[in-house]
Coordinates of C-alpha atoms and ligand atoms in Angstrom, one line a residue:
X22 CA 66.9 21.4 -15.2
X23 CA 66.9 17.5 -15.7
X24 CA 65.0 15.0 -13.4
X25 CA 66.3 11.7 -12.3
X26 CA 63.0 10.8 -14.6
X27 CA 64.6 11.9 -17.7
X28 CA 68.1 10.7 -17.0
X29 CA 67.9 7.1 -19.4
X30 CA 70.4 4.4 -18.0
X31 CA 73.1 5.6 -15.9
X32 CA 73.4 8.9 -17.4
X33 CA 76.8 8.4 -19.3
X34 CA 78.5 8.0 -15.9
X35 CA 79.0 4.2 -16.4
X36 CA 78.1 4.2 -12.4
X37 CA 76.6 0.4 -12.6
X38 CA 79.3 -1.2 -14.4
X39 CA 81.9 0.5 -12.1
X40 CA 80.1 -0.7 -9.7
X41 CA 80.1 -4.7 -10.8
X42 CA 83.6 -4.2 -12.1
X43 CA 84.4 -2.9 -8.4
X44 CA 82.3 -6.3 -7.1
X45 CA 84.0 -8.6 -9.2
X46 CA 87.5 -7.1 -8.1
X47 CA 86.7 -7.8 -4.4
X48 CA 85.4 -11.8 -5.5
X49 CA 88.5 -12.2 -6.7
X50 CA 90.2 -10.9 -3.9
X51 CA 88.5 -13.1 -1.2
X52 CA 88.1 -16.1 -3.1
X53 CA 90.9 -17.5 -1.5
X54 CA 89.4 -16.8 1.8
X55 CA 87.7 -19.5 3.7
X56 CA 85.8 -18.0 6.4
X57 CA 85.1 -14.0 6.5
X58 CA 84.2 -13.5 10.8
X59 CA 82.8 -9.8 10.8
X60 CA 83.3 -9.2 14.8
X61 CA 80.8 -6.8 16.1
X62 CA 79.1 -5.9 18.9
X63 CA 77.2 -3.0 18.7
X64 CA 78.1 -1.0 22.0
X65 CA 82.0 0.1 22.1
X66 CA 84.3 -0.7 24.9
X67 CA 83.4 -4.1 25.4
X68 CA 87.2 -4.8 23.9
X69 CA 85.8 -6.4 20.2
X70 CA 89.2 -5.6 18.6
X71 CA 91.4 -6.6 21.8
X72 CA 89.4 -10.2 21.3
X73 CA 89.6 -9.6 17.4
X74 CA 93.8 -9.1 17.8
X75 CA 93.7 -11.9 20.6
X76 CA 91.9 -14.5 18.8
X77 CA 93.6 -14.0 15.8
X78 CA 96.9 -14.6 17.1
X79 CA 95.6 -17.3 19.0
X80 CA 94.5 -19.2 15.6
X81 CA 97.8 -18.0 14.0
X82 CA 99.7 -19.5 16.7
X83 CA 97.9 -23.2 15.8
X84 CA 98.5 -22.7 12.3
X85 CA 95.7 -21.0 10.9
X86 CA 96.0 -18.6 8.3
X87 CA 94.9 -15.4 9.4
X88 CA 93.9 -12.0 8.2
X89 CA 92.7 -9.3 10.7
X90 CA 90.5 -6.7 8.3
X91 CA 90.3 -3.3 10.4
X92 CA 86.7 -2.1 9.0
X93 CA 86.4 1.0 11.6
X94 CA 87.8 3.4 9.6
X95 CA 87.1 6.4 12.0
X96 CA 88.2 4.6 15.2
X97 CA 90.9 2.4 13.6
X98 CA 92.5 0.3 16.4
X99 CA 94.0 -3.0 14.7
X100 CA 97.2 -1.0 13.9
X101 CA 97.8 -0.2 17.5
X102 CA 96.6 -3.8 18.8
X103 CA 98.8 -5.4 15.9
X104 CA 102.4 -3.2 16.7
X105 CA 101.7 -2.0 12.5
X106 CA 101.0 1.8 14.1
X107 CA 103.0 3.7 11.3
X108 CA 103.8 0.9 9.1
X109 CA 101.6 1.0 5.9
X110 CA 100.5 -1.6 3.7
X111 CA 103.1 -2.1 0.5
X112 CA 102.5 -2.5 -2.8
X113 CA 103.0 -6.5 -4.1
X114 CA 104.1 -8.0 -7.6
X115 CA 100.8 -6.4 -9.2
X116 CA 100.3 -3.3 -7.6
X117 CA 98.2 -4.9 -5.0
X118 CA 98.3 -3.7 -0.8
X119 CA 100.2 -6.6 0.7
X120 CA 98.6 -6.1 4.1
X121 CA 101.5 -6.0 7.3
X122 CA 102.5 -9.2 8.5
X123 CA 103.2 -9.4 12.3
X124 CA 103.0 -12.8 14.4
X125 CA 101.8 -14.7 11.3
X126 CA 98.7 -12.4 11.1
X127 CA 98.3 -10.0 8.1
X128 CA 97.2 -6.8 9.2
X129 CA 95.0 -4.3 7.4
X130 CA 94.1 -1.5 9.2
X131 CA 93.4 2.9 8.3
X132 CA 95.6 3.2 11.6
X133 CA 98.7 2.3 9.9
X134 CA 98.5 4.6 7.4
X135 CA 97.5 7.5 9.6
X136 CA 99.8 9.7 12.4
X137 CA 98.8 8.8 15.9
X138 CA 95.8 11.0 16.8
X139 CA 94.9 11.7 13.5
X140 CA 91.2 11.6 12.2
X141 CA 89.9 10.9 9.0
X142 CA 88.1 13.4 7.2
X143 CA 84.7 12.9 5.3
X144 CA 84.5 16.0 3.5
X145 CA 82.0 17.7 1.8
X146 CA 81.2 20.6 -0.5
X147 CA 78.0 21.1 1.3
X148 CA 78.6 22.5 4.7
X149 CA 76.1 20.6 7.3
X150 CA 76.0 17.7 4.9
X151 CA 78.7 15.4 5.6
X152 CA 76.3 13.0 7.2
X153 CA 75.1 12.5 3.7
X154 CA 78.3 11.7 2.0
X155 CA 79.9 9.9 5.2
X156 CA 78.0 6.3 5.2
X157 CA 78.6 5.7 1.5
X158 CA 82.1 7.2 1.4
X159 CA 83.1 5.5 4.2
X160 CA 81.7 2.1 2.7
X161 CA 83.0 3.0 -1.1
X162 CA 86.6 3.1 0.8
X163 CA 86.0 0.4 2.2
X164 CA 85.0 -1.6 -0.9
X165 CA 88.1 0.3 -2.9
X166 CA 90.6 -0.9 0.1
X167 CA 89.2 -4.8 -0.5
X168 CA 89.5 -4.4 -4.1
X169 CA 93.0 -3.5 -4.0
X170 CA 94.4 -6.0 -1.3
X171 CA 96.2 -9.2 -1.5
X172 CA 95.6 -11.3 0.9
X173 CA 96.5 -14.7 -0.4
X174 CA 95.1 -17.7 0.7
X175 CA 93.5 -17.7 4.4
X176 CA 91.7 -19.9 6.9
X177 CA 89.8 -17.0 8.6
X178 CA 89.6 -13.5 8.0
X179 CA 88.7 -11.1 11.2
X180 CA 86.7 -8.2 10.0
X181 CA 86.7 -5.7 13.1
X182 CA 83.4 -3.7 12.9
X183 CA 82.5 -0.2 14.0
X184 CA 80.7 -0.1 17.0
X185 CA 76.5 0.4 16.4
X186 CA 73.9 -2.0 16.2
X187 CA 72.5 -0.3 12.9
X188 CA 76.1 -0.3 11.4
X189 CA 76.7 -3.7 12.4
X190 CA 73.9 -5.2 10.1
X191 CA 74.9 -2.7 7.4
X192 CA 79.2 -3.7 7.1
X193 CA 77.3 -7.6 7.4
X194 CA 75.0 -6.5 4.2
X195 CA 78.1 -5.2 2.9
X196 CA 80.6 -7.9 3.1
X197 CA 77.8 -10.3 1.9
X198 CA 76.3 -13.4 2.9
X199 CA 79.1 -15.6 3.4
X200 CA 80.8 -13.8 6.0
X201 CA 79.6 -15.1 9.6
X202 CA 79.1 -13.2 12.3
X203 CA 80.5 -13.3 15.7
X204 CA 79.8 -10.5 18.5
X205 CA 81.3 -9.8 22.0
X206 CA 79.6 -8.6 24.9
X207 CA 80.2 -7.9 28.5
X208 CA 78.4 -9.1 31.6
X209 CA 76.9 -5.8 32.5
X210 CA 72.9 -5.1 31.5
X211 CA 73.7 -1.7 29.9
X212 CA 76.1 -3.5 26.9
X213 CA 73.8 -6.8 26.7
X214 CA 70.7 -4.0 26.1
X215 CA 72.6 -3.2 23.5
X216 CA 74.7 -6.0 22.1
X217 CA 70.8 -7.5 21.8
X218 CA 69.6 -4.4 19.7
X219 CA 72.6 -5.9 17.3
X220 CA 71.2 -9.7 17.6
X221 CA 67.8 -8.0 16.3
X222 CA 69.2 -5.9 13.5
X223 CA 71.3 -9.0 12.4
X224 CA 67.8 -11.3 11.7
X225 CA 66.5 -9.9 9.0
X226 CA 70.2 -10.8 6.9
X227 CA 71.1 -13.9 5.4
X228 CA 74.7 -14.1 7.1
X229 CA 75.0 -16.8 9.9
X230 CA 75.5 -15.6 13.5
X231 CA 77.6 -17.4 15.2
X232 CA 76.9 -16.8 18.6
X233 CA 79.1 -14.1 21.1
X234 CA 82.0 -14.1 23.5
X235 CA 81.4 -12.2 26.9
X236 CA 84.6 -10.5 27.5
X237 CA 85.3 -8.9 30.8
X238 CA 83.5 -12.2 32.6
X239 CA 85.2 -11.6 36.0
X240 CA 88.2 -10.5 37.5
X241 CA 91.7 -12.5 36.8
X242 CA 93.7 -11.4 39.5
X243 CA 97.0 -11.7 39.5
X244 CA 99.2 -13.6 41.5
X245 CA 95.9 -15.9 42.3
X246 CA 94.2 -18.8 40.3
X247 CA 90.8 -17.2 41.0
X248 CA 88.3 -15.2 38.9
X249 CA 86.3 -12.8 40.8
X250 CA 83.1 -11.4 39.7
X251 CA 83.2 -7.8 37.8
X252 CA 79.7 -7.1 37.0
X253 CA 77.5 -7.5 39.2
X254 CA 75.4 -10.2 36.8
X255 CA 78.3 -12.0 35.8
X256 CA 77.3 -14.9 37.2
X257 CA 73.7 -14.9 35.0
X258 CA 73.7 -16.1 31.3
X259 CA 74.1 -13.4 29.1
X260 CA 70.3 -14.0 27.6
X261 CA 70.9 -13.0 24.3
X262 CA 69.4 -16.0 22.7
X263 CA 72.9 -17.2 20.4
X264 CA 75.1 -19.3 21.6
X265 CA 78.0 -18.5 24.1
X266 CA 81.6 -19.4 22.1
X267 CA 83.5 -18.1 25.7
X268 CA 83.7 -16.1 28.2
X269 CA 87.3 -14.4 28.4
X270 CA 88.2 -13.1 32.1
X271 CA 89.3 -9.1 32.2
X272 CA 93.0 -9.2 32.8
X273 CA 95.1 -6.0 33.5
X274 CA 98.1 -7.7 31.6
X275 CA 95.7 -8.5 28.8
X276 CA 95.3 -4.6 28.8
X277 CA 99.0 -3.8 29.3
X278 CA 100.4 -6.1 26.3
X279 CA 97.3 -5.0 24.0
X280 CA 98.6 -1.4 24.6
X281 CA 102.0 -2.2 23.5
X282 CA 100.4 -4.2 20.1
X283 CA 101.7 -7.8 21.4
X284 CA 99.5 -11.1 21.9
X285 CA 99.0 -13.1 24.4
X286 CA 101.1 -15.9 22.7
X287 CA 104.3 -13.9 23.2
X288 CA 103.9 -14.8 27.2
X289 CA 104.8 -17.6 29.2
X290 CA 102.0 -17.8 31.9
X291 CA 99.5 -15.6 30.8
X292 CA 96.9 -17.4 33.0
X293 CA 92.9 -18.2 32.9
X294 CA 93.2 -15.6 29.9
X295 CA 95.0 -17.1 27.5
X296 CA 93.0 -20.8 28.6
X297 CA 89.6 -18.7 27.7
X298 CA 91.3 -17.0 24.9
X299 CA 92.0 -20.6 23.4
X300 CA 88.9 -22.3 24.1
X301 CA 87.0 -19.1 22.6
X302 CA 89.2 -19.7 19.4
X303 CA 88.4 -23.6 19.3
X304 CA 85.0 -23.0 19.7
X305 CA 84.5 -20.2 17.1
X306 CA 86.5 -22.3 14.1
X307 CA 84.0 -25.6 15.6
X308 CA 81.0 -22.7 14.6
X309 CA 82.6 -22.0 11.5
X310 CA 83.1 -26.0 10.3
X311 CA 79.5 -26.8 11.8
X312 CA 77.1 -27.2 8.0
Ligands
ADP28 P1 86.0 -2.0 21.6 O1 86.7 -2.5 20.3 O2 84.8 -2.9 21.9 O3 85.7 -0.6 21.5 P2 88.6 -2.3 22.8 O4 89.0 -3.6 22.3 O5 89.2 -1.1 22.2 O6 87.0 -2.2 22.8 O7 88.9 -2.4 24.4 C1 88.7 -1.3 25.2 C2 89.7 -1.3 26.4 O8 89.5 -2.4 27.2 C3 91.1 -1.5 25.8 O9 92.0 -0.6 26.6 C4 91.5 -2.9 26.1 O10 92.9 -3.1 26.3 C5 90.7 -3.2 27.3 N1 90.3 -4.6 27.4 C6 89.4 -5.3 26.6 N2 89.2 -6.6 27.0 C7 90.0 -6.7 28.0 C8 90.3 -7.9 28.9 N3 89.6 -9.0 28.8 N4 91.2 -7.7 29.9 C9 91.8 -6.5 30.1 N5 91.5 -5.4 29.3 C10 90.7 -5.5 28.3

């Protein structure tokens, strides 16, 4: 039996130029990208991807060029959020995934590819290994899926992360040091615990941080022009030492239309929501123009 010692260069496998020829795919790919945002938070349920879908179409609706990237591939929720559930991705003039257009946002998300309900699978030929294989499968998808989009020229791209403070410093390492970094919290101590583990995880990486949104900052009720507190600290600065880009009030009708994959830009009056939805937006591409 062989050592890795004894192996000389990449053992005939031709692993490292795969690899840069892989790298110099996805360049090309995003080079007509301005801004990558990878939106993360680190706990789950503090709606990232309902503000990821919401802000998007909120930039769209001002012009913007905007891509959502859905980088949870084992919770995949931008298909849902985006109204793409069961519409895949089709191949363009060179073979390359022309992600799904829907409200001027072009959506690329595992979700539209997969059956309502249905899981992705990691396997592995080692029974009580999968953890092994899962973190760089996952990530070698991920890398295949850039390679092999068109996304054309955009103003902002929206990478939706998985939730993790860990994982949220390793898909920031991976999409490299240009993309910023933009994370949502809620008023509650619990998620800011943990939304601050991600803040600490973040600093040792080159990408910018951009600050966070606090989503679910009180209570729009409807029918009146208040917002009422939800949390019982949502009245305290969120302490997480990055600065605030808005603080979007929990709305049941936010919750309702995200449900059924529409945006906030399809309504009418949609209220203190739609004002913090839009100030959140102004202040994130401010962030992203700052030097
Ligand atoms: P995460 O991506 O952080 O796991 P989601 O975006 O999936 O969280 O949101 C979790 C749930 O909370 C969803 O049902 C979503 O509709 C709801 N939600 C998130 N933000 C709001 C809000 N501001 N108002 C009403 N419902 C919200």
């Amino acid at each position: 039996m062989r050592t890795y010692s004894q192996i000389e260069g990449d053992g005939g496998s031709r692993v490292v130029e795969q690899i840069s020829d892989l790298n110099a795919a996805i360049a090309r790919r995003m080079a007509d990208i301005r801004h990558v945002v990878a939106v993360g938070s680190g706990k789950g349920g503090v709606g990232k991807s309902t503000l990821t879908r919401q802000l998007g179409a909120v930039l769209a609706a001002q012009g913007k060029r905007v891509g959502i990237l859905d980088a949870d591939l084992n919770g995949p929720s931008q298909a849902v959020l985006g109204g793409v559930q069961g519409i895949p991705p089709l191949p363009g003039e060179e073979g390359l995934l022309l992600p799904v257009s829907r409200d001027g946002l072009k959506i690329l998300s595992v979700g539209s590819l997969l059956a309502a309900g249905e899981a992705l699978a990691w396997p592995s030929a080692s029974p009580r290994h999968t953890h092994v294989w899962r973190a760089t499968r996952e990530l070698a998808k991920l890398a295949e899926l850039l390679a092999a989009v068109c996304w054309g020229p955009l103003d902002v791209l929206l990478v939706d992360l998985p939730p993790g403070p860990e994982r949220t410093a390793q898909f920031a390492d991976f999409l490299g040091p240009q993309a910023a970094l933009l994370l949502v919290s809620i008023p509650s101590a619990l998620a800011r615990g943990v939304v601050a583990r991600s803040v600490s995880a973040l600093a040792p990486l080159p990408n910018r941080l951009l600050g966070y949104v606090e989503n679910m900052s009180g209570y729009a009720c409807a029918g009146c022009d208040t917002v009422r507190p939800l949390f019982p600290e949502s009245t305290e600065a969120a302490g997480l030492g990055v600065p605030c880009l808005g603080r979007i009030p929990f709305d049941p009708q936010l919750a309702a239309l995200s449900d059924e994959g529409r945006a906030i830009t399809e309504m009418a009056d949609a209220g203190p929501v739609a004002t913090a939805l839009t100030a959140a937006a102004g202040a994130l591409m401010l962030a992203l123009e700052e030097p």
